[in-house]
Amino acid sequence: MTQTQQIKTKVLIIGAGTGGYVAGIRCGQLGLDTVLVDGSAGLGGTCLNVGCIPSKAIIHAAGKFETVAKAAGDGTLGITASQAAIDLSQTVAWKDGIVRKLNVGVAALLKKAKVKVIKGWATFADAKTCRVETDDGPITITAEHVILATGSEPVELPFLPFGGDVISSTEALSLDAVPGKLVVVGGGYIGLELGIAYRKLGAEVAIVEMADRILPLYDKALTDPVMKWLTGHGVEMHLGARAGGFGDGRLNVTTKDGEPLQLEADKVLVTVGRRPRTKGWGLENMGVAMAGPFVKIDDRCATNMKNVWAVGDLTGEPMLAHKGSAQGEVVAEIIAGHDRRFDPVTIAAVCFTEPEIVSAGLGPLDVEGRDDVITAVFPLAAIGRALAIEAGEDGGFVRVLASKSDHRLLGVQAVGQHVAELSNSFAQMLEMGAVLEDVAGVIHVHPTLGEAFHEATLRALGHAIHI
């Protein structure tokens, strides 16, 4: 019988995603004895292994393929090429190489910070004690502080269980061939990002969304350019529709009008949301209070149990990697004795659709009916850099919302090609409490897409230059 190893530590972190590993590195930097338990996803968690990074790699490859395919057709920008072809298995191998490189990088950073990484699945007996099953035998860990960072997992529909040709985003990132017909169930950002990528790669794509429009959390002005791309590129849209069972290569759908419909599908990609990973690791034994499906925390990321903390997707919306990382840093510094709070002005979000969408702070839906808000929009079509890189022809724009009384920025949104790179500028200005005059007073580099942010604020002040 294998003897159970006993470990005592100052900090125990469960989950090696962007919340957990960042918390581990910061704990190590601050001299805290730290153990990080890494479950099945691998260092970097969902984001690095089966989420943010690999999806953006596949999206990038799809964009490259689309460009070559255009050149092989009628040509583009005076460029012509022979017939485009793709070996998706090689693309996936390239993507996997990027993931491995980043895995190695995270491991090196944790080692440098003197964090002990244990590979295995943890199960808690109480709030401060867990048992980890490893390849080298069981380990019991007791800790003074516990940071829960178990992340989230795709939601499975009971009538469309994952398996075979019904896949989640995880499997969609590792297909060995482009499906002839792909049906995406769910018109949120994950389904649209991957659906658009596979359309660019040549698949026939249909989207089934229960709401009356795509990306229902964003206002229609932001989503209209994406909808225009979808319909213009032959993506079959079924809005206000409900998916049913799948069999014999056909997905049953009930349309908005209540009519039955069958959609042919080689693969059915189910992307109806993500849920916190709360099962299978003994959360119920920890005495931690919940807020609906999420672990309840305060502005210090503290749970109701003393010295038990939670970060990332486990703690609620927005389920974004950069939120988890920021929370992980805050908790590490609190444990080290610093006075910290997690109280951001904004957490910017990006949809890597075609075109991309960025939203930071308040949007039109949040200020509906208010007469104390200035809203100004500046089209990318009036920006030289946008036209020069074919980013100004899809209805894209930058929009600012500000208080009428003191011109304080309340929110910034954008839609257009490559606008994801503007997200940090938007968040920075909001976090610093900038007013319209602050943005207007910054000399923005020409020619860049960021000039649209500058011009939008000028327009809010009543004197835009280039429109």
CSV table of C-alpha atoms in Angstrom, one decimal:
chain,number,residue,atom,x,y,z
A,1,MET,CA,0.0,0.0,0.0
A,2,THR,CA,1.4,3.4,-1.0
A,3,GLN,CA,2.0,5.7,1.9
A,4,THR,CA,0.3,9.1,1.8
A,5,GLN,CA,2.8,12.0,1.6
A,6,GLN,CA,2.0,14.9,3.9
A,7,ILE,CA,2.7,18.6,2.9
A,8,LYS,CA,2.1,21.7,4.9
A,9,THR,CA,2.3,25.1,3.2
A,10,LYS,CA,1.5,28.7,3.6
A,11,VAL,CA,-0.5,29.0,0.4
A,12,LEU,CA,-2.3,26.3,-1.5
A,13,ILE,CA,-3.7,27.1,-4.9
A,14,ILE,CA,-6.2,24.8,-6.7
A,15,GLY,CA,-6.2,25.4,-10.5
A,16,ALA,CA,-3.3,26.4,-12.8
A,17,GLY,CA,-5.3,28.7,-15.1
A,18,THR,CA,-4.7,32.4,-15.6
A,19,GLY,CA,-6.0,33.1,-12.1
A,20,GLY,CA,-4.2,30.3,-10.3
A,21,TYR,CA,-0.8,30.4,-11.9
A,22,VAL,CA,-0.6,34.2,-11.7
A,23,ALA,CA,-1.5,34.0,-8.0
A,24,GLY,CA,1.3,31.4,-7.6
A,25,ILE,CA,3.9,33.5,-9.3
A,26,ARG,CA,3.0,36.6,-7.3
A,27,CYS,CA,3.0,34.6,-4.0
A,28,GLY,CA,6.4,33.3,-4.9
A,29,GLN,CA,7.7,36.8,-5.7
A,30,LEU,CA,6.5,37.9,-2.3
A,31,GLY,CA,8.3,35.1,-0.5
A,32,LEU,CA,5.3,33.0,0.4
A,33,ASP,CA,5.7,29.2,0.6
A,34,THR,CA,3.3,28.1,-2.1
A,35,VAL,CA,1.9,24.9,-3.6
A,36,LEU,CA,0.0,24.9,-6.8
A,37,VAL,CA,-2.2,21.9,-7.7
A,38,ASP,CA,-2.6,21.5,-11.5
A,39,GLY,CA,-5.5,19.4,-12.7
A,40,SER,CA,-6.2,17.9,-16.1
A,41,ALA,CA,-6.1,21.1,-18.3
A,42,GLY,CA,-2.4,21.7,-17.8
A,43,LEU,CA,-0.5,24.9,-16.8
A,44,GLY,CA,-2.3,27.9,-18.1
A,45,GLY,CA,-5.7,26.2,-17.7
A,46,THR,CA,-8.5,26.6,-20.2
A,47,CYS,CA,-7.2,29.9,-21.6
A,48,LEU,CA,-3.8,28.7,-22.7
A,49,ASN,CA,-4.6,25.1,-23.5
A,50,VAL,CA,-8.2,24.9,-25.0
A,51,GLY,CA,-9.4,28.5,-25.0
A,52,CYS,CA,-8.1,32.0,-25.7
A,53,ILE,CA,-4.7,31.2,-27.1
A,54,PRO,CA,-5.4,28.2,-29.4
A,55,SER,CA,-8.7,29.8,-30.6
A,56,LYS,CA,-6.9,32.9,-31.6
A,57,ALA,CA,-4.3,30.8,-33.4
A,58,ILE,CA,-6.9,29.0,-35.4
A,59,ILE,CA,-8.7,32.3,-36.1
A,60,HIS,CA,-5.4,33.8,-37.4
A,61,ALA,CA,-4.8,30.8,-39.6
A,62,ALA,CA,-8.3,31.0,-41.0
A,63,GLY,CA,-7.8,34.7,-41.8
A,64,LYS,CA,-4.5,33.8,-43.7
A,65,PHE,CA,-6.4,31.1,-45.6
A,66,GLU,CA,-9.2,33.4,-46.5
A,67,THR,CA,-6.6,35.9,-47.9
A,68,VAL,CA,-5.0,33.2,-50.1
A,69,ALA,CA,-8.4,31.9,-51.2
A,70,LYS,CA,-9.3,35.4,-52.3
A,71,ALA,CA,-6.1,35.7,-54.2
A,72,ALA,CA,-6.8,32.4,-55.9
A,73,GLY,CA,-10.2,33.6,-57.0
A,74,ASP,CA,-10.6,37.1,-58.5
A,75,GLY,CA,-7.4,38.3,-56.8
A,76,THR,CA,-7.1,40.8,-54.0
A,77,LEU,CA,-5.1,44.1,-53.9
A,78,GLY,CA,-3.6,43.1,-57.2
A,79,ILE,CA,-2.3,39.8,-55.7
A,80,THR,CA,-3.2,36.5,-57.4
A,81,ALA,CA,-2.2,33.0,-56.3
A,82,SER,CA,-2.8,29.4,-57.3
A,83,GLN,CA,-5.6,27.4,-55.6
A,84,ALA,CA,-5.7,27.6,-51.9
A,85,ALA,CA,-5.6,24.4,-49.8
A,86,ILE,CA,-5.3,23.6,-46.1
A,87,ASP,CA,-4.2,20.6,-44.1
A,88,LEU,CA,-5.9,21.3,-40.9
A,89,SER,CA,-3.9,18.6,-39.0
A,90,GLN,CA,-0.8,20.7,-39.7
A,91,THR,CA,-2.5,23.9,-38.6
A,92,VAL,CA,-3.5,22.2,-35.4
A,93,ALA,CA,0.0,20.9,-34.9
A,94,TRP,CA,1.3,24.5,-35.3
A,95,LYS,CA,-1.3,25.6,-32.7
A,96,ASP,CA,-0.3,22.8,-30.3
A,97,GLY,CA,3.4,24.0,-30.7
A,98,ILE,CA,2.4,27.5,-29.5
A,99,VAL,CA,0.5,26.0,-26.5
A,100,ARG,CA,3.5,23.8,-25.6
A,101,LYS,CA,5.9,26.8,-25.8
A,102,LEU,CA,3.6,28.8,-23.5
A,103,ASN,CA,3.2,25.8,-21.1
A,104,VAL,CA,7.0,25.6,-20.8
A,105,GLY,CA,7.1,29.3,-20.2
A,106,VAL,CA,4.6,29.2,-17.4
A,107,ALA,CA,6.4,26.2,-15.8
A,108,ALA,CA,9.7,28.2,-15.9
A,109,LEU,CA,8.1,31.2,-14.3
A,110,LEU,CA,6.6,29.1,-11.5
A,111,LYS,CA,9.9,27.4,-10.9
A,112,LYS,CA,11.7,30.7,-10.8
A,113,ALA,CA,9.2,31.9,-8.2
A,114,LYS,CA,9.9,28.7,-6.2
A,115,VAL,CA,6.3,27.5,-6.4
A,116,LYS,CA,5.9,23.7,-5.9
A,117,VAL,CA,3.6,22.4,-8.7
A,118,ILE,CA,1.8,19.1,-8.1
A,119,LYS,CA,0.1,17.4,-11.0
A,120,GLY,CA,-3.1,15.7,-9.9
A,121,TRP,CA,-6.7,16.1,-8.9
A,122,ALA,CA,-7.4,17.6,-5.5
A,123,THR,CA,-10.4,16.7,-3.3
A,124,PHE,CA,-11.1,18.7,-0.1
A,125,ALA,CA,-12.0,17.1,3.2
A,126,ASP,CA,-12.4,20.5,4.8
A,127,ALA,CA,-11.6,24.1,4.0
A,128,LYS,CA,-7.9,23.8,4.5
A,129,THR,CA,-7.1,20.2,3.8
A,130,CYS,CA,-7.1,18.3,0.5
A,131,ARG,CA,-6.0,15.0,-0.9
A,132,VAL,CA,-4.3,14.9,-4.3
A,133,GLU,CA,-4.1,11.8,-6.4
A,134,THR,CA,-0.8,11.8,-8.3
A,135,ASP,CA,1.1,9.3,-10.5
A,136,ASP,CA,3.5,8.9,-7.6
A,137,GLY,CA,0.8,8.2,-5.0
A,138,PRO,CA,-1.6,10.3,-2.8
A,139,ILE,CA,-0.6,13.5,-1.1
A,140,THR,CA,-2.4,15.2,1.7
A,141,ILE,CA,-1.9,19.0,1.8
A,142,THR,CA,-2.8,21.3,4.6
A,143,ALA,CA,-2.5,25.1,4.2
A,144,GLU,CA,-2.9,28.3,6.1
A,145,HIS,CA,-4.4,30.0,3.0
A,146,VAL,CA,-6.3,28.4,0.2
A,147,ILE,CA,-6.9,30.1,-3.2
A,148,LEU,CA,-9.6,28.4,-5.3
A,149,ALA,CA,-9.1,28.9,-9.0
A,150,THR,CA,-10.8,25.9,-10.6
A,151,GLY,CA,-12.2,27.9,-13.6
A,152,SER,CA,-15.1,26.9,-15.7
A,153,GLU,CA,-16.3,24.3,-18.2
A,154,PRO,CA,-18.5,24.2,-21.3
A,155,VAL,CA,-22.3,23.8,-20.6
A,156,GLU,CA,-23.6,20.6,-22.0
A,157,LEU,CA,-27.2,20.3,-23.2
A,158,PRO,CA,-29.0,17.2,-22.0
A,159,PHE,CA,-30.4,16.5,-25.4
A,160,LEU,CA,-27.0,17.2,-27.2
A,161,PRO,CA,-24.5,15.4,-25.0
A,162,PHE,CA,-20.8,15.9,-26.0
A,163,GLY,CA,-19.4,12.9,-27.9
A,164,GLY,CA,-18.9,11.8,-31.4
A,165,ASP,CA,-19.9,14.5,-33.8
A,166,VAL,CA,-21.3,16.7,-31.1
A,167,ILE,CA,-18.4,18.8,-29.9
A,168,SER,CA,-17.5,21.6,-27.5
A,169,SER,CA,-15.0,24.4,-28.3
A,170,THR,CA,-12.2,22.1,-26.9
A,171,GLU,CA,-12.7,19.5,-29.7
A,172,ALA,CA,-13.4,22.3,-32.3
A,173,LEU,CA,-9.8,23.5,-31.8
A,174,SER,CA,-8.3,20.0,-32.6
A,175,LEU,CA,-10.2,18.7,-35.6
A,176,ASP,CA,-8.1,16.9,-38.2
A,177,ALA,CA,-10.1,18.2,-41.1
A,178,VAL,CA,-12.4,21.1,-41.9
A,179,PRO,CA,-16.0,19.8,-41.6
A,180,GLY,CA,-18.1,20.1,-44.8
A,181,LYS,CA,-21.1,21.2,-42.8
A,182,LEU,CA,-20.8,22.7,-39.3
A,183,VAL,CA,-23.8,23.7,-37.2
A,184,VAL,CA,-23.1,26.0,-34.3
A,185,VAL,CA,-25.6,25.9,-31.4
A,186,GLY,CA,-25.3,29.2,-29.6
A,187,GLY,CA,-24.7,32.7,-31.1
A,188,GLY,CA,-22.4,34.0,-28.3
A,189,TYR,CA,-18.8,35.0,-28.8
A,190,ILE,CA,-17.3,31.5,-28.6
A,191,GLY,CA,-19.7,30.0,-31.2
A,192,LEU,CA,-19.3,33.0,-33.5
A,193,GLU,CA,-15.5,33.2,-33.3
A,194,LEU,CA,-15.2,29.5,-34.2
A,195,GLY,CA,-18.1,29.5,-36.7
A,196,ILE,CA,-16.6,32.4,-38.6
A,197,ALA,CA,-13.1,30.8,-38.5
A,198,TYR,CA,-14.5,27.6,-40.0
A,199,ARG,CA,-16.5,29.5,-42.6
A,200,LYS,CA,-13.2,31.2,-43.7
A,201,LEU,CA,-11.6,27.7,-43.9
A,202,GLY,CA,-14.4,26.6,-46.3
A,203,ALA,CA,-17.0,24.9,-44.2
A,204,GLU,CA,-20.7,25.5,-44.8
A,205,VAL,CA,-21.8,27.0,-41.4
A,206,ALA,CA,-25.2,27.4,-39.8
A,207,ILE,CA,-25.8,29.2,-36.5
A,208,VAL,CA,-28.8,28.3,-34.2
A,209,GLU,CA,-29.4,31.0,-31.6
A,210,MET,CA,-32.3,31.0,-29.1
A,211,ALA,CA,-32.3,34.8,-28.9
A,212,ASP,CA,-33.6,37.0,-31.7
A,213,ARG,CA,-30.1,38.3,-32.5
A,214,ILE,CA,-26.5,37.3,-32.1
A,215,LEU,CA,-24.4,38.5,-29.2
A,216,PRO,CA,-27.4,39.6,-27.2
A,217,LEU,CA,-25.3,41.1,-24.4
A,218,TYR,CA,-24.0,43.8,-26.9
A,219,ASP,CA,-26.1,46.6,-28.4
A,220,LYS,CA,-27.3,46.1,-32.0
A,221,ALA,CA,-25.0,48.8,-33.5
A,222,LEU,CA,-22.0,46.8,-32.4
A,223,THR,CA,-23.3,43.5,-33.6
A,224,ASP,CA,-24.7,44.7,-37.0
A,225,PRO,CA,-21.3,44.6,-38.8
A,226,VAL,CA,-20.8,41.0,-37.6
A,227,MET,CA,-24.2,40.1,-38.8
A,228,LYS,CA,-23.5,41.7,-42.1
A,229,TRP,CA,-20.3,39.6,-42.5
A,230,LEU,CA,-22.2,36.4,-41.6
A,231,THR,CA,-25.0,36.9,-44.1
A,232,GLY,CA,-22.6,38.2,-46.7
A,233,HIS,CA,-20.5,35.1,-46.4
A,234,GLY,CA,-23.3,32.6,-46.7
A,235,VAL,CA,-23.6,31.7,-43.0
A,236,GLU,CA,-27.1,30.3,-42.5
A,237,MET,CA,-28.7,32.1,-39.6
A,238,HIS,CA,-31.5,30.7,-37.5
A,239,LEU,CA,-32.4,33.2,-34.8
A,240,GLY,CA,-35.1,32.8,-32.2
A,241,ALA,CA,-34.7,29.1,-32.8
A,242,ARG,CA,-34.2,26.1,-30.5
A,243,ALA,CA,-31.9,23.1,-31.2
A,244,GLY,CA,-33.1,19.6,-30.5
A,245,GLY,CA,-31.6,16.2,-30.8
A,246,PHE,CA,-28.9,15.1,-33.3
A,247,GLY,CA,-28.9,11.8,-35.3
A,248,ASP,CA,-28.1,10.4,-38.7
A,249,GLY,CA,-26.2,13.6,-39.6
A,250,ARG,CA,-29.1,15.9,-39.0
A,251,LEU,CA,-29.8,18.3,-36.2
A,252,ASN,CA,-33.4,18.9,-35.3
A,253,VAL,CA,-34.3,22.6,-34.9
A,254,THR,CA,-37.5,24.4,-34.0
A,255,THR,CA,-37.6,27.7,-35.9
A,256,LYS,CA,-38.8,31.1,-34.5
A,257,ASP,CA,-42.2,30.4,-36.1
A,258,GLY,CA,-42.5,27.0,-34.3
A,259,GLU,CA,-41.8,25.0,-37.5
A,260,PRO,CA,-39.7,21.8,-37.4
A,261,LEU,CA,-36.4,21.9,-39.4
A,262,GLN,CA,-33.6,19.5,-39.9
A,263,LEU,CA,-30.0,20.8,-40.6
A,264,GLU,CA,-27.4,18.6,-42.1
A,265,ALA,CA,-24.3,18.6,-40.1
A,266,ASP,CA,-20.9,16.7,-40.1
A,267,LYS,CA,-20.2,18.4,-36.7
A,268,VAL,CA,-22.4,20.1,-34.2
A,269,LEU,CA,-20.6,22.6,-32.1
A,270,VAL,CA,-22.4,23.4,-28.9
A,271,THR,CA,-21.4,26.8,-27.4
A,272,VAL,CA,-24.3,27.8,-25.1
A,273,GLY,CA,-22.1,29.1,-22.3
A,274,ARG,CA,-19.7,28.1,-19.6
A,275,ARG,CA,-20.3,27.3,-15.9
A,276,PRO,CA,-18.0,27.4,-12.9
A,277,ARG,CA,-16.2,24.1,-12.2
A,278,THR,CA,-17.6,23.4,-8.7
A,279,LYS,CA,-18.1,19.7,-8.9
A,280,GLY,CA,-15.7,16.8,-8.2
A,281,TRP,CA,-13.2,18.5,-5.9
A,282,GLY,CA,-15.0,18.7,-2.5
A,283,LEU,CA,-16.3,22.2,-2.5
A,284,GLU,CA,-19.3,21.0,-0.6
A,285,ASN,CA,-17.0,20.0,2.3
A,286,MET,CA,-15.4,23.5,2.6
A,287,GLY,CA,-18.4,25.4,4.1
A,288,VAL,CA,-18.0,28.1,1.5
A,289,ALA,CA,-21.0,30.4,0.8
A,290,MET,CA,-22.3,30.5,-2.8
A,291,ALA,CA,-23.9,33.2,-4.9
A,292,GLY,CA,-26.0,31.2,-7.3
A,293,PRO,CA,-23.7,28.8,-9.2
A,294,PHE,CA,-20.6,30.8,-8.2
A,295,VAL,CA,-18.5,31.1,-5.1
A,296,LYS,CA,-19.4,34.2,-3.2
A,297,ILE,CA,-16.5,36.7,-2.6
A,298,ASP,CA,-16.1,40.2,-1.3
A,299,ASP,CA,-13.9,43.0,-2.8
A,300,ARG,CA,-10.8,41.2,-1.4
A,301,CYS,CA,-11.8,38.0,-3.2
A,302,ALA,CA,-12.3,36.5,0.2
A,303,THR,CA,-15.0,33.8,0.8
A,304,ASN,CA,-16.9,33.5,4.1
A,305,MET,CA,-14.3,31.0,5.4
A,306,LYS,CA,-11.3,32.6,7.0
A,307,ASN,CA,-8.2,32.5,4.7
A,308,VAL,CA,-10.1,30.8,1.9
A,309,TRP,CA,-10.0,32.9,-1.3
A,310,ALA,CA,-11.5,32.5,-4.8
A,311,VAL,CA,-10.6,34.0,-8.1
A,312,GLY,CA,-11.5,33.8,-11.8
A,313,ASP,CA,-14.5,32.1,-13.5
A,314,LEU,CA,-15.4,30.4,-10.2
A,315,THR,CA,-16.4,33.8,-8.8
A,316,GLY,CA,-18.9,35.0,-11.5
A,317,GLU,CA,-19.1,37.2,-14.6
A,318,PRO,CA,-17.3,38.4,-16.5
A,319,MET,CA,-15.7,35.1,-17.1
A,320,LEU,CA,-12.5,36.5,-18.6
A,321,ALA,CA,-8.9,35.4,-18.2
A,322,HIS,CA,-7.6,38.9,-17.5
A,323,LYS,CA,-10.1,39.3,-14.6
A,324,GLY,CA,-8.8,36.1,-13.0
A,325,SER,CA,-5.2,37.2,-13.3
A,326,ALA,CA,-5.9,40.5,-11.7
A,327,GLN,CA,-7.7,38.8,-8.9
A,328,GLY,CA,-4.9,36.4,-8.4
A,329,GLU,CA,-2.4,39.2,-7.9
A,330,VAL,CA,-4.7,41.0,-5.5
A,331,VAL,CA,-5.1,37.9,-3.3
A,332,ALA,CA,-1.4,37.1,-3.2
A,333,GLU,CA,-0.6,40.6,-2.1
A,334,ILE,CA,-3.3,40.5,0.6
A,335,ILE,CA,-1.9,37.3,2.0
A,336,ALA,CA,1.5,38.9,2.1
A,337,GLY,CA,0.1,41.7,4.2
A,338,HIS,CA,-0.6,44.4,1.6
A,339,ASP,CA,-3.8,46.5,1.7
A,340,ARG,CA,-5.5,45.6,-1.6
A,341,ARG,CA,-9.0,45.5,-3.0
A,342,PHE,CA,-10.3,44.2,-6.3
A,343,ASP,CA,-12.4,47.1,-7.4
A,344,PRO,CA,-11.8,47.8,-11.1
A,345,VAL,CA,-13.5,50.7,-12.9
A,346,THR,CA,-13.9,48.4,-15.9
A,347,ILE,CA,-12.9,45.0,-17.3
A,348,ALA,CA,-12.8,45.4,-21.1
A,349,ALA,CA,-14.2,42.5,-23.2
A,350,VAL,CA,-13.3,41.6,-26.7
A,351,CYS,CA,-15.1,39.4,-29.3
A,352,PHE,CA,-12.6,38.1,-31.9
A,353,THR,CA,-15.4,37.9,-34.5
A,354,GLU,CA,-15.3,39.3,-38.0
A,355,PRO,CA,-15.1,42.2,-37.4
A,356,GLU,CA,-13.9,42.4,-33.8
A,357,ILE,CA,-15.9,44.0,-31.0
A,358,VAL,CA,-14.5,45.8,-27.9
A,359,SER,CA,-16.5,47.0,-25.0
A,360,ALA,CA,-15.3,48.8,-21.9
A,361,GLY,CA,-17.5,50.5,-19.3
A,362,LEU,CA,-21.0,51.6,-19.9
A,363,GLY,CA,-22.7,51.1,-23.3
A,364,PRO,CA,-26.0,52.5,-24.7
A,365,LEU,CA,-28.1,49.8,-23.1
A,366,ASP,CA,-26.7,50.8,-19.7
A,367,VAL,CA,-27.6,54.5,-20.1
A,368,GLU,CA,-30.9,54.1,-21.9
A,369,GLY,CA,-33.3,56.8,-20.9
A,370,ARG,CA,-30.7,59.0,-19.3
A,371,ASP,CA,-30.3,62.6,-20.6
A,372,ASP,CA,-27.0,63.3,-18.8
A,373,VAL,CA,-24.8,61.4,-21.1
A,374,ILE,CA,-23.0,62.5,-24.3
A,375,THR,CA,-22.6,59.8,-27.0
A,376,ALA,CA,-20.3,60.3,-30.0
A,377,VAL,CA,-19.4,57.9,-32.8
A,378,PHE,CA,-16.6,58.1,-35.2
A,379,PRO,CA,-16.5,55.7,-38.3
A,380,LEU,CA,-13.3,53.8,-39.1
A,381,ALA,CA,-14.1,54.6,-42.8
A,382,ALA,CA,-12.8,58.1,-42.1
A,383,ILE,CA,-9.4,56.8,-40.7
A,384,GLY,CA,-6.6,56.5,-43.3
A,385,ARG,CA,-4.9,53.5,-41.6
A,386,ALA,CA,-8.2,51.6,-41.5
A,387,LEU,CA,-8.7,52.1,-45.3
A,388,ALA,CA,-5.1,51.1,-46.0
A,389,ILE,CA,-5.5,47.8,-44.2
A,390,GLU,CA,-9.0,47.1,-45.5
A,391,ALA,CA,-10.5,47.7,-42.0
A,392,GLY,CA,-12.7,50.7,-42.9
A,393,GLU,CA,-15.3,49.1,-45.1
A,394,ASP,CA,-17.3,47.0,-42.8
A,395,GLY,CA,-19.3,49.6,-40.9
A,396,GLY,CA,-16.8,49.8,-38.0
A,397,PHE,CA,-16.6,52.6,-35.6
A,398,VAL,CA,-15.4,53.8,-32.2
A,399,ARG,CA,-18.0,55.2,-29.7
A,400,VAL,CA,-17.5,57.1,-26.5
A,401,LEU,CA,-20.0,57.8,-23.7
A,402,ALA,CA,-19.3,60.6,-21.2
A,403,SER,CA,-21.0,62.5,-18.5
A,404,LYS,CA,-22.5,65.8,-19.8
A,405,SER,CA,-21.7,67.6,-16.5
A,406,ASP,CA,-18.0,66.9,-16.1
A,407,HIS,CA,-17.1,65.1,-19.3
A,408,ARG,CA,-15.9,62.0,-17.4
A,409,LEU,CA,-15.6,59.0,-19.7
A,410,LEU,CA,-18.3,56.4,-18.9
A,411,GLY,CA,-17.7,53.8,-21.6
A,412,VAL,CA,-15.9,53.2,-24.9
A,413,GLN,CA,-16.8,50.6,-27.6
A,414,ALA,CA,-15.5,49.7,-31.0
A,415,VAL,CA,-16.3,47.4,-33.8
A,416,GLY,CA,-14.0,46.7,-36.8
A,417,GLN,CA,-11.0,44.8,-37.9
A,418,HIS,CA,-8.1,44.8,-35.5
A,419,VAL,CA,-9.9,46.9,-32.9
A,420,ALA,CA,-9.1,44.4,-30.2
A,421,GLU,CA,-5.7,46.2,-29.9
A,422,LEU,CA,-7.5,49.3,-28.8
A,423,SER,CA,-9.0,47.6,-25.7
A,424,ASN,CA,-6.2,48.4,-23.4
A,425,SER,CA,-6.2,52.1,-24.3
A,426,PHE,CA,-10.0,52.2,-23.6
A,427,ALA,CA,-9.6,50.5,-20.2
A,428,GLN,CA,-6.6,52.6,-19.2
A,429,MET,CA,-8.5,55.9,-19.8
A,430,LEU,CA,-11.5,54.7,-17.9
A,431,GLU,CA,-9.4,53.3,-15.0
A,432,MET,CA,-7.6,56.6,-14.7
A,433,GLY,CA,-10.9,58.5,-14.6
A,434,ALA,CA,-10.1,60.4,-17.8
A,435,VAL,CA,-12.4,63.1,-19.1
A,436,LEU,CA,-13.0,63.8,-22.8
A,437,GLU,CA,-10.4,66.6,-22.8
A,438,ASP,CA,-7.7,64.1,-21.5
A,439,VAL,CA,-8.1,61.8,-24.5
A,440,ALA,CA,-8.5,64.8,-26.9
A,441,GLY,CA,-5.3,66.3,-25.5
A,442,VAL,CA,-3.2,63.2,-26.2
A,443,ILE,CA,-1.4,63.4,-29.6
A,444,HIS,CA,-2.4,60.1,-31.2
A,445,VAL,CA,0.0,58.6,-33.6
A,446,HIS,CA,-0.8,58.8,-37.4
A,447,PRO,CA,-1.6,56.6,-39.2
A,448,THR,CA,-3.2,54.2,-36.6
A,449,LEU,CA,-6.6,52.9,-35.7
A,450,GLY,CA,-6.3,54.7,-32.4
A,451,GLU,CA,-6.9,58.0,-34.1
A,452,ALA,CA,-10.6,57.0,-34.2
A,453,PHE,CA,-10.7,57.1,-30.3
A,454,HIS,CA,-9.2,60.6,-30.5
A,455,GLU,CA,-11.7,61.7,-33.1
A,456,ALA,CA,-14.6,60.2,-31.3
A,457,THR,CA,-13.8,62.3,-28.2
A,458,LEU,CA,-13.3,65.4,-30.3
A,459,ARG,CA,-16.7,64.8,-31.8
A,460,ALA,CA,-18.2,64.4,-28.3
A,461,LEU,CA,-16.7,67.9,-27.6
A,462,GLY,CA,-18.2,69.2,-30.8
A,463,HIS,CA,-15.2,69.6,-33.0
A,464,ALA,CA,-14.1,66.4,-34.7
A,465,ILE,CA,-11.5,67.2,-37.4
A,466,HIS,CA,-12.0,64.5,-40.0
A,467,ILE,CA,-15.7,64.3,-40.4
